[in-house]
Amino acid sequence: MVKVLFVCLGNICRSPMAEAMFRHEVKREGLEKKIQVDSAGTGDWHVGQPPHHGTLKILEKYSISAEGLKARQIQERDLDEFDYIIAMDSDNKRNIEMLKTAYPKAKIEVLLDFVPDVQVKNVPDPYYTGNFQEVFDLVEQGCKNLLDHIKTTDLIGKEGHAK
Ligand code: 4NP
């Protein structure tokens, strides 16, 4: 089982959108028994809350289920539990790295580092910009490339056989 955690600041806009979209893609490819998905925020202001209405609206527009999304704050133990911790921007990544345990299991990466040809490196925060479509488009590219990466790196052995 490969475990993936998406992280933003509040866990109500970007990372729950990524969680829902990635889960959707994983399901579409029939990989739900091999890849587990979750999201969290570095901040605690919105713990227990559902996603922002802008995130819910755009997920609905693309018929992506928002079922079960509820904000939580990242914990130190997440770094020992997850294989990939995917930050929405470099500030989030820095804050996650401050929680680093002695021998963390997780690879901590920025989502758009999986998209080499994109202009921006950080997913803009729609809590401030209000532009959920821009975020959706960027997160979609990131999620697709991340899934390809996991499929080739973690799910397929050296001889090309499924792990
Ligand atoms: P997110 O957006 O990190 O994409 O969930 C934010 C949500 C809430 C706040 C900041 C960013 N806030 O300051 O409450």
Short mmCIF file of C-alpha atoms and ligand atoms in Angstrom, two decimals:
data_model
loop_
_atom_site.label_atom_id
_atom_site.label_comp_id
_atom_site.label_asym_id
_atom_site.label_seq_id
_atom_site.Cartn_x
_atom_site.Cartn_y
_atom_site.Cartn_z
CA MET A 1 0.00 0.00 0.00
CA VAL A 2 1.33 3.43 -1.01
CA LYS A 3 0.06 6.19 1.28
CA VAL A 4 -0.22 9.76 0.00
CA LEU A 5 -0.98 12.84 2.11
CA PHE A 6 -1.72 16.22 0.48
CA VAL A 7 -0.98 19.24 2.66
CA CYS A 8 -1.86 22.96 2.46
CA LEU A 9 -2.32 25.65 5.09
CA GLY A 10 -5.95 25.38 6.16
CA ASN A 11 -6.97 21.99 4.67
CA ILE A 12 -10.19 23.51 3.35
CA CYS A 13 -9.26 24.71 -0.19
CA ARG A 14 -6.27 23.18 -2.02
CA SER A 15 -5.35 19.93 -0.28
CA PRO A 16 -8.92 18.56 0.03
CA MET A 17 -9.35 19.36 -3.70
CA ALA A 18 -6.17 17.37 -4.41
CA GLU A 19 -7.29 14.52 -2.13
CA ALA A 20 -10.68 14.23 -3.89
CA MET A 21 -9.16 14.51 -7.37
CA PHE A 22 -6.35 12.03 -6.68
CA ARG A 23 -8.80 9.54 -5.15
CA HIS A 24 -10.99 9.95 -8.23
CA GLU A 25 -8.03 9.16 -10.53
CA VAL A 26 -6.90 6.24 -8.35
CA LYS A 27 -10.41 4.78 -8.50
CA ARG A 28 -10.66 5.32 -12.26
CA GLU A 29 -7.50 3.25 -12.67
CA GLY A 30 -8.72 0.55 -10.25
CA LEU A 31 -5.84 1.19 -7.82
CA GLU A 32 -7.83 1.89 -4.66
CA LYS A 33 -6.47 -1.24 -2.94
CA LYS A 34 -2.90 -0.12 -3.67
CA ILE A 35 -2.98 3.64 -3.03
CA GLN A 36 -4.47 5.34 0.03
CA VAL A 37 -5.16 9.11 0.02
CA ASP A 38 -5.62 11.71 2.75
CA SER A 39 -5.08 15.45 3.31
CA ALA A 40 -4.21 17.78 6.19
CA GLY A 41 -3.35 21.41 6.96
CA THR A 42 -0.28 22.84 8.66
CA GLY A 43 -2.64 25.19 10.56
CA ASP A 44 -5.42 24.22 12.98
CA TRP A 45 -8.00 26.98 12.38
CA HIS A 46 -10.44 24.85 10.40
CA VAL A 47 -10.07 21.44 12.08
CA GLY A 48 -13.29 19.42 11.75
CA GLN A 49 -14.72 21.66 9.02
CA PRO A 50 -15.83 20.61 5.53
CA PRO A 51 -14.03 22.08 2.47
CA HIS A 52 -14.54 25.71 1.38
CA HIS A 53 -17.66 26.15 -0.79
CA GLY A 54 -15.39 27.13 -3.73
CA THR A 55 -13.66 23.74 -3.54
CA LEU A 56 -16.98 21.89 -3.19
CA LYS A 57 -18.42 23.80 -6.16
CA ILE A 58 -15.57 23.02 -8.52
CA LEU A 59 -15.45 19.35 -7.50
CA GLU A 60 -19.16 19.15 -8.23
CA LYS A 61 -18.61 20.84 -11.62
CA TYR A 62 -16.27 17.99 -12.61
CA SER A 63 -18.40 15.26 -10.93
CA ILE A 64 -15.70 14.43 -8.39
CA SER A 65 -16.95 13.15 -5.04
CA ALA A 66 -16.17 15.26 -1.95
CA GLU A 67 -17.37 12.52 0.37
CA GLY A 68 -15.61 12.25 3.73
CA LEU A 69 -13.52 15.42 3.42
CA LYS A 70 -13.01 16.98 6.84
CA ALA A 71 -10.13 19.27 7.85
CA ARG A 72 -7.44 18.02 10.20
CA GLN A 73 -4.01 19.28 11.19
CA ILE A 74 -0.87 17.38 10.17
CA GLN A 75 0.78 15.43 13.02
CA GLU A 76 4.40 14.42 13.50
CA ARG A 77 3.43 10.75 13.17
CA ASP A 78 2.14 11.41 9.63
CA LEU A 79 5.78 11.67 8.55
CA ASP A 80 6.36 8.10 9.73
CA GLU A 81 3.10 6.76 8.30
CA PHE A 82 2.83 8.20 4.80
CA ASP A 83 5.08 7.40 1.83
CA TYR A 84 4.47 10.73 0.10
CA ILE A 85 3.64 14.05 1.73
CA ILE A 86 2.75 16.46 -1.05
CA ALA A 87 2.78 20.15 -0.16
CA MET A 88 0.78 22.67 -2.19
CA ASP A 89 3.49 25.32 -1.85
CA SER A 90 7.03 25.75 -0.59
CA ASP A 91 5.91 27.43 2.68
CA ASN A 92 3.83 24.35 3.49
CA LYS A 93 6.85 22.15 2.66
CA ARG A 94 9.09 24.13 5.02
CA ASN A 95 6.53 23.85 7.83
CA ILE A 96 6.17 20.10 7.26
CA GLU A 97 9.95 19.69 7.38
CA MET A 98 10.00 21.38 10.77
CA LEU A 99 7.99 18.40 12.11
CA LYS A 100 10.57 15.96 10.75
CA THR A 101 11.16 12.94 12.97
CA ALA A 102 14.52 11.12 13.23
CA TYR A 103 13.94 8.69 10.34
CA PRO A 104 10.83 9.83 8.53
CA LYS A 105 9.37 7.41 6.03
CA ALA A 106 7.78 10.12 3.92
CA LYS A 107 9.22 11.78 0.87
CA ILE A 108 8.21 15.42 1.22
CA GLU A 109 7.64 17.08 -2.16
CA VAL A 110 5.93 20.12 -3.69
CA LEU A 111 3.06 19.09 -6.00
CA LEU A 112 4.06 21.21 -8.99
CA ASP A 113 7.61 19.81 -8.93
CA PHE A 114 5.94 16.85 -10.69
CA VAL A 115 4.95 19.20 -13.54
CA PRO A 116 8.18 20.30 -15.24
CA ASP A 117 6.60 22.55 -17.88
CA VAL A 118 4.38 24.68 -15.61
CA GLN A 119 5.06 28.41 -15.09
CA VAL A 120 4.33 28.53 -11.34
CA LYS A 121 5.90 26.35 -8.68
CA ASN A 122 3.38 26.96 -5.90
CA VAL A 123 -0.37 26.30 -6.15
CA PRO A 124 -1.86 29.78 -5.49
CA ASP A 125 -4.10 29.96 -2.42
CA PRO A 126 -7.73 30.46 -3.57
CA TYR A 127 -8.71 31.44 -0.02
CA TYR A 128 -7.09 34.77 -0.98
CA THR A 129 -7.28 34.77 -4.82
CA GLY A 130 -10.83 33.37 -5.15
CA ASN A 131 -9.69 31.57 -8.34
CA PHE A 132 -10.65 27.94 -7.77
CA GLN A 133 -10.57 27.11 -11.50
CA GLU A 134 -6.87 28.02 -11.74
CA VAL A 135 -6.18 25.84 -8.71
CA PHE A 136 -8.20 22.96 -10.15
CA ASP A 137 -6.25 23.05 -13.43
CA LEU A 138 -2.87 23.08 -11.66
CA VAL A 139 -3.85 20.40 -9.13
CA GLU A 140 -5.16 18.23 -11.96
CA GLN A 141 -1.82 18.34 -13.80
CA GLY A 142 0.07 17.69 -10.58
CA CYS A 143 -2.15 14.76 -9.57
CA LYS A 144 -1.90 13.10 -12.99
CA ASN A 145 1.90 13.30 -13.02
CA LEU A 146 2.16 12.21 -9.38
CA LEU A 147 0.03 9.15 -10.10
CA ASP A 148 2.21 8.27 -13.10
CA HIS A 149 5.28 8.67 -10.88
CA ILE A 150 3.85 6.38 -8.18
CA LYS A 151 2.78 3.81 -10.76
CA THR A 152 6.28 3.59 -12.25
CA THR A 153 8.27 4.04 -9.02
CA ASP A 154 6.22 2.16 -6.43
CA LEU A 155 3.75 -0.12 -8.18
CA ILE A 156 5.87 -1.60 -10.96
CA GLY A 157 8.98 -3.65 -10.22
CA LYS A 158 12.27 -3.36 -12.07
CA GLU A 159 11.27 -6.06 -14.55
CA GLY A 160 8.05 -4.28 -15.38
CA HIS A 161 5.88 -6.59 -13.23
CA ALA A 162 3.23 -5.28 -10.84
CA LYS A 163 4.52 -5.14 -7.26
P1 4NP B 1 -5.88 26.32 1.97
O1 4NP B 1 -6.42 27.82 2.06
O2 4NP B 1 -4.53 26.31 2.65
O3 4NP B 1 -5.77 26.04 0.51
O4 4NP B 1 -6.91 25.45 2.67
C1 4NP B 1 -6.52 28.54 3.28
C2 4NP B 1 -7.61 28.32 4.09
C3 4NP B 1 -7.75 29.05 5.26
C4 4NP B 1 -6.78 29.98 5.61
C5 4NP B 1 -5.68 30.19 4.80
C6 4NP B 1 -5.56 29.46 3.63
N1 4NP B 1 -6.93 30.74 6.82
O5 4NP B 1 -6.07 31.62 7.06
O6 4NP B 1 -7.87 30.51 7.57
#
